[in-house]
Short mmCIF file of C-alpha atoms and ligand atoms in Angstrom, two decimals:
data_model
loop_
_atom_site.label_atom_id
_atom_site.label_comp_id
_atom_site.label_asym_id
_atom_site.label_seq_id
_atom_site.Cartn_x
_atom_site.Cartn_y
_atom_site.Cartn_z
CA MET E 1 103.98 95.43 101.65
CA ALA E 2 106.40 97.91 103.23
CA HIS E 3 108.34 100.61 101.38
CA HIS E 4 109.22 102.93 104.22
CA LYS E 5 108.91 102.67 107.98
CA ASN E 6 106.28 105.44 108.08
CA LEU E 7 104.33 104.34 105.01
CA ILE E 8 102.04 101.31 104.95
CA VAL E 9 101.08 100.07 101.48
CA GLU E 10 98.25 97.57 101.05
CA MET E 11 96.88 96.34 97.75
CA HIS E 12 93.11 96.14 97.39
CA GLY E 13 93.07 94.65 93.89
CA PRO E 14 94.20 97.45 91.57
CA VAL E 15 93.99 100.06 94.36
CA ALA E 16 97.16 100.69 96.38
CA VAL E 17 96.21 102.13 99.76
CA VAL E 18 99.03 104.19 101.25
CA THR E 19 98.81 105.16 104.91
CA VAL E 20 101.13 107.71 106.45
CA ASN E 21 101.72 105.96 109.73
CA ARG E 22 103.11 108.24 112.43
CA PRO E 23 100.02 108.81 114.53
CA GLU E 24 102.02 109.66 117.65
CA ARG E 25 103.33 112.71 115.70
CA ARG E 26 99.96 113.25 113.99
CA ASN E 27 101.51 111.96 110.74
CA SER E 28 103.73 115.01 110.50
CA ILE E 29 106.32 114.58 107.78
CA ASP E 30 110.05 114.48 108.39
CA GLU E 31 112.67 114.63 105.67
CA ASP E 32 113.05 110.88 105.40
CA THR E 33 109.30 110.36 105.03
CA VAL E 34 108.91 112.93 102.29
CA VAL E 35 111.62 111.16 100.30
CA GLY E 36 109.80 107.86 100.94
CA ILE E 37 106.58 109.39 99.59
CA GLY E 38 108.37 110.57 96.44
CA ARG E 39 109.96 107.17 95.80
CA LEU E 40 106.68 105.33 96.29
CA PHE E 41 104.71 107.47 93.85
CA GLU E 42 107.59 107.57 91.39
CA ALA E 43 107.54 103.77 91.11
CA PRO E 44 104.01 102.51 91.92
CA PRO E 45 103.69 98.96 93.26
CA LYS E 46 103.12 96.33 90.58
CA GLY E 47 99.46 96.17 89.57
CA ALA E 48 98.53 99.55 91.10
CA LYS E 49 96.15 101.43 88.81
CA VAL E 50 95.02 103.91 91.45
CA PHE E 51 96.39 105.13 94.79
CA VAL E 52 94.41 106.01 97.88
CA LEU E 53 96.31 108.10 100.40
CA THR E 54 95.33 108.45 104.03
CA GLY E 55 96.79 108.97 107.50
CA SER E 56 96.55 106.71 110.53
CA GLY E 57 94.91 107.76 113.79
CA SER E 58 92.61 110.71 114.16
CA HIS E 59 94.28 113.12 111.72
CA PHE E 60 95.29 113.02 108.07
CA CYS E 61 98.54 114.97 108.45
CA ALA E 62 99.89 117.75 110.70
CA GLY E 63 102.38 119.01 108.10
CA LEU E 64 106.08 119.56 108.55
CA ASP E 65 107.68 117.73 111.46
CA LEU E 66 108.27 120.77 113.64
CA GLU E 67 110.30 118.83 116.18
CA GLU E 68 112.81 117.74 113.54
CA HIS E 69 112.81 121.21 112.03
CA ALA E 70 113.60 122.84 115.37
CA ARG E 71 116.25 120.22 116.17
CA LEU E 72 118.10 120.45 112.86
CA LYS E 73 118.28 124.25 112.87
CA ARG E 74 118.39 124.24 109.06
CA THR E 75 120.19 127.06 107.30
CA PRO E 76 118.19 128.89 104.59
CA ALA E 77 119.97 126.83 101.91
CA GLU E 78 119.28 123.57 103.75
CA PHE E 79 115.62 124.44 104.15
CA MET E 80 115.36 125.43 100.50
CA ARG E 81 116.75 122.04 99.50
CA MET E 82 114.34 120.34 101.83
CA CYS E 83 111.40 122.23 100.36
CA GLN E 84 112.58 121.10 96.93
CA LYS E 85 112.39 117.51 98.15
CA TRP E 86 108.77 118.12 99.09
CA HIS E 87 108.13 119.64 95.66
CA TRP E 88 109.74 116.64 93.96
CA ALA E 89 107.81 114.16 96.11
CA PHE E 90 104.43 115.80 95.59
CA ASP E 91 105.14 116.22 91.86
CA GLN E 92 105.51 112.42 91.71
CA MET E 93 101.99 112.22 93.13
CA GLN E 94 100.41 114.86 90.95
CA PHE E 95 102.17 114.08 87.69
CA GLY E 96 103.25 110.46 88.13
CA GLY E 97 100.42 109.31 85.86
CA THR E 98 98.51 107.23 88.43
CA PRO E 99 95.36 108.76 89.97
CA VAL E 100 95.68 109.54 93.68
CA ILE E 101 92.56 109.76 95.85
CA GLY E 102 92.98 111.43 99.24
CA ALA E 103 90.94 110.07 102.14
CA LEU E 104 90.91 112.95 104.61
CA HIS E 105 89.96 113.21 108.26
CA GLY E 106 90.87 115.46 111.17
CA ALA E 107 93.70 117.92 110.64
CA VAL E 108 94.74 118.60 107.06
CA VAL E 109 97.08 121.41 107.96
CA GLY E 110 100.26 123.08 106.75
CA GLY E 111 102.26 120.54 104.80
CA GLY E 112 99.32 118.18 105.28
CA MET E 113 97.25 120.49 103.14
CA GLU E 114 100.07 120.53 100.60
CA LEU E 115 100.03 116.73 100.62
CA ALA E 116 96.25 116.69 100.14
CA ALA E 117 96.46 119.27 97.35
CA ALA E 118 98.72 116.92 95.40
CA CYS E 119 95.91 114.31 95.37
CA HIS E 120 93.64 114.39 92.34
CA THR E 121 90.39 113.76 94.18
CA ARG E 122 89.72 114.30 97.88
CA ILE E 123 87.08 112.55 99.98
CA ALA E 124 86.74 114.08 103.43
CA ASP E 125 84.86 112.90 106.47
CA ARG E 126 83.02 115.31 108.75
CA THR E 127 85.93 115.65 111.20
CA THR E 128 88.16 117.19 108.53
CA PHE E 129 89.49 120.73 108.87
CA PHE E 130 91.95 122.72 106.80
CA ALA E 131 94.49 125.33 107.92
CA LEU E 132 97.81 126.84 106.90
CA PRO E 133 99.33 127.74 110.29
CA GLU E 134 102.81 128.52 108.94
CA GLY E 135 102.49 132.23 109.79
CA GLN E 136 101.66 131.25 113.35
CA ARG E 137 104.88 129.20 113.53
CA ALA E 138 107.05 132.01 112.12
CA ILE E 139 107.74 130.04 108.94
CA PHE E 140 106.26 129.94 105.43
CA THR E 141 104.73 127.29 103.21
CA GLY E 142 107.43 125.23 101.52
CA GLY E 143 105.73 122.09 100.24
CA GLY E 144 103.97 123.60 97.25
CA ALA E 145 100.97 125.37 98.82
CA THR E 146 101.57 128.67 97.05
CA VAL E 147 101.17 126.80 93.78
CA ARG E 148 98.75 123.96 94.52
CA VAL E 149 96.55 125.40 97.27
CA GLY E 150 96.70 128.88 95.70
CA ARG E 151 95.36 127.44 92.46
CA ILE E 152 92.52 125.66 94.23
CA ILE E 153 91.26 128.45 96.49
CA GLY E 154 92.82 131.49 94.77
CA ALA E 155 95.88 133.49 95.82
CA SER E 156 93.88 136.20 97.57
CA ARG E 157 91.96 133.72 99.74
CA MET E 158 95.17 131.89 100.60
CA VAL E 159 96.80 135.15 101.71
CA ASP E 160 93.78 135.92 103.87
CA MET E 161 93.64 132.36 105.21
CA MET E 162 97.24 132.61 106.41
CA LEU E 163 97.15 136.20 107.70
CA ALA E 164 93.86 135.83 109.52
CA ALA E 165 94.81 132.32 110.70
CA ARG E 166 91.55 130.87 109.46
CA THR E 167 90.58 127.24 109.85
CA PHE E 168 88.04 125.93 107.35
CA ASP E 169 85.67 123.18 108.38
CA VAL E 170 84.78 120.43 105.94
CA GLU E 171 81.73 122.24 104.50
CA ARG E 172 83.75 125.37 103.79
CA GLY E 173 86.55 123.22 102.39
CA TYR E 174 84.03 121.59 100.06
CA GLU E 175 82.73 124.96 98.87
CA LEU E 176 86.29 126.02 98.06
CA GLY E 177 87.33 122.81 96.31
CA LEU E 178 89.65 121.57 99.06
CA CYS E 179 87.61 118.38 99.07
CA HIS E 180 85.22 117.00 96.48
CA GLU E 181 82.92 114.84 98.57
CA ILE E 182 81.92 114.77 102.24
CA VAL E 183 81.13 111.50 103.99
CA ASP E 184 80.24 110.54 107.55
CA GLU E 185 82.90 110.35 110.23
CA GLY E 186 85.22 107.39 109.69
CA LYS E 187 83.94 106.63 106.18
CA ALA E 188 86.47 108.47 103.99
CA LEU E 189 88.81 105.54 103.45
CA GLU E 190 86.04 103.09 102.56
CA ARG E 191 84.53 105.54 100.07
CA ALA E 192 87.96 106.40 98.61
CA ILE E 193 88.71 102.71 98.01
CA ALA E 194 85.30 102.19 96.36
CA LEU E 195 85.94 105.20 94.13
CA GLY E 196 89.42 103.86 93.45
CA HIS E 197 87.94 100.64 92.05
CA GLN E 198 85.65 102.68 89.82
CA VAL E 199 88.53 104.85 88.55
CA ALA E 200 90.63 101.72 87.93
CA GLU E 201 88.05 100.59 85.37
CA HIS E 202 88.90 103.50 83.07
CA ALA E 203 91.36 102.95 80.26
CA PRO E 204 94.82 103.58 81.79
CA LEU E 205 95.70 106.06 79.06
CA SER E 206 92.56 108.13 79.76
CA ASN E 207 93.46 108.26 83.45
CA TYR E 208 97.03 109.16 82.56
CA ALA E 209 95.83 112.07 80.42
CA ILE E 210 93.38 113.27 83.07
CA VAL E 211 95.94 113.37 85.87
CA THR E 212 98.98 114.56 83.97
CA SER E 213 97.64 117.00 81.39
CA ILE E 214 94.76 119.06 82.80
CA SER E 215 96.76 120.93 85.46
CA ARG E 216 99.66 121.45 83.09
CA ILE E 217 97.42 122.70 80.28
CA ASN E 218 95.83 125.11 82.75
CA ASP E 219 99.27 126.72 83.11
CA MET E 220 99.53 127.31 79.35
CA SER E 221 98.28 130.06 77.08
CA THR E 222 95.03 129.37 75.24
CA THR E 223 96.83 128.62 71.97
CA ASP E 224 99.41 126.33 73.55
CA GLY E 225 96.79 124.68 75.75
CA LEU E 226 94.47 123.84 72.88
CA PHE E 227 97.39 122.47 70.88
CA ALA E 228 98.58 120.36 73.84
CA GLU E 229 95.04 119.10 74.39
CA SER E 230 94.76 117.94 70.77
CA LEU E 231 98.08 116.14 71.07
CA MET E 232 97.05 114.44 74.31
CA ALA E 233 93.69 113.47 72.80
CA ALA E 234 95.44 111.99 69.78
CA VAL E 235 97.71 109.89 71.99
CA VAL E 236 94.83 108.63 74.15
CA GLN E 237 92.87 107.86 70.97
CA SER E 238 95.62 105.39 70.00
CA GLY E 239 95.05 103.32 73.16
CA PRO E 240 94.02 99.67 72.84
CA GLU E 241 90.78 100.15 74.84
CA VAL E 242 89.31 102.84 72.57
CA ALA E 243 87.39 100.58 70.18
CA ALA E 244 85.84 98.59 73.05
CA GLY E 245 84.92 101.78 74.94
CA LEU E 246 83.15 103.30 71.94
CA ASP E 247 81.51 100.01 71.00
CA GLN E 248 80.01 99.73 74.48
CA PHE E 249 78.30 103.05 74.00
CA LEU E 250 77.21 102.46 70.42
CA SER E 251 75.76 99.04 71.23
CA LYS E 252 73.92 100.64 74.19
CA ARG E 253 75.74 98.55 76.78
CA ALA E 254 77.42 101.51 78.49
CA LYS E 255 76.13 102.71 81.87
CA ARG E 256 73.70 105.63 81.36
CA LEU E 257 74.83 109.03 82.61
CA LYS E 258 72.46 110.57 85.11
C1 1HE C 301 103.81 117.21 116.03
C2 1HE C 301 103.23 117.94 114.99
C3 1HE C 301 104.09 118.45 114.00
C4 1HE C 301 101.68 117.32 116.32
N1 1HE C 301 105.41 118.21 114.12
N2 1HE C 301 105.14 117.00 116.10
N3 1HE C 301 101.99 122.03 111.45
C5 1HE C 301 101.34 122.59 112.47
O1 1HE C 301 101.61 123.71 112.89
C6 1HE C 301 100.30 121.75 113.16
C7 1HE C 301 100.78 121.37 114.52
N4 1HE C 301 99.91 120.39 115.18
C8 1HE C 301 98.70 120.72 115.69
O2 1HE C 301 98.20 121.82 115.57
C9 1HE C 301 97.99 119.64 116.45
O3 1HE C 301 98.94 118.68 116.86
C10 1HE C 301 96.87 118.92 115.63
C11 1HE C 301 95.69 119.87 115.45
C12 1HE C 301 97.39 118.45 114.30
C13 1HE C 301 96.41 117.66 116.41
O4 1HE C 301 96.03 118.00 117.72
P1 1HE C 301 95.94 116.86 118.85
O5 1HE C 301 95.37 117.53 120.07
O6 1HE C 301 95.25 115.66 118.31
O7 1HE C 301 97.44 116.38 119.13
P2 1HE C 301 98.62 117.12 119.94
O8 1HE C 301 98.47 116.82 121.39
O9 1HE C 301 98.72 118.56 119.56
O10 1HE C 301 99.90 116.39 119.34
C14 1HE C 301 100.22 115.04 119.69
C15 1HE C 301 101.71 114.90 119.54
O11 1HE C 301 102.07 115.07 118.18
C16 1HE C 301 102.46 115.98 120.32
O12 1HE C 301 103.66 115.41 120.81
P3 1HE C 301 103.76 114.90 122.34
O13 1HE C 301 105.22 114.53 122.47
O14 1HE C 301 103.32 116.05 123.21
O15 1HE C 301 102.84 113.71 122.44
C17 1HE C 301 102.77 116.99 119.28
O16 1HE C 301 103.90 117.77 119.58
C18 1HE C 301 103.03 116.10 118.08
N5 1HE C 301 102.83 116.85 116.84
N6 1HE C 301 101.89 117.99 115.19
C19 1HE C 301 105.90 117.49 115.14
N7 1HE C 301 103.63 119.14 112.95
C20 1HE C 301 107.42 121.99 103.85
S1 1HE C 301 106.97 123.29 104.78
C21 1HE C 301 105.48 122.92 105.51
C22 1HE C 301 105.28 123.86 106.66
C23 1HE C 301 104.29 123.34 107.66
O17 1HE C 301 103.72 122.30 107.53
S2 1HE C 301 104.05 124.37 108.99
C24 1HE C 301 102.70 123.67 109.84
C25 1HE C 301 103.13 122.60 110.79
#
């Protein structure tokens, strides 16, 4: 299934595996590809209950396509518009309503870290490293890092990370919430697909609420957040799977938590 020349989409049952496929450019993202990403997540393939996102070759994603950027000599207004395309595309991932699991390896840097931060869960293999080298390239983050990465690791740490040009290895990334699970080299995709199948078993409305409401509610005041949560809970409660889900627990057929 092909949507865009740089994006491979393969269905594994209810799990749509999306691979950014530009290994010769370390999966760096040009303008056309970011629009392709937005369109794909805006309109998930038929039957997709969960996405897994990965990159081909030895790196997840090297961020903005610096060759294109240098060649186009964008004016400030042109670059602002381009950054807004990134924001739109990654918003489709984060708030599109379908869970997105990142399978990370190698470089997760610059715009690649912004791409990863738009995933809801991140599985990283031991080769993974994180960096925001924008300062070293005389540019600034433009794909949402100030919002998404800043919220994960904190604004102060992000400032330090960029000024001091720090690279975080996978263990440090795990401590900071940049990834949620570490697996052996080469195993991130397999584990992400397995997790994807597990997530796909949830009621779709529960998954929708989890991925669309928690981050948004975190942006609200306490009063507004609690009100929004009760509304979301009421909507999910109306889903067709609720009775079966509760019955499973009450009849002691549900998997035990441990
Ligand atoms: C690229 C890019 C790219 C590699 N744009 N072409 N991002 C960065 O500053 C990261 C830049 N890249 C790197 O630091 C390294 O390439 C990696 C650590 C990711 C990988 O290293 P390595 O040794 O495996 O590969 P390489 O030899 O550095 O790169 C292989 C080729 O990919 C090479 O081209 P070639 O013609 O010499 O074969 C590289 O030029 C090319 N390549 N990365 C274009 N990013 C919305 S704003 C977001 C702002 C940002 O993302 S800024 C951070 C950009």
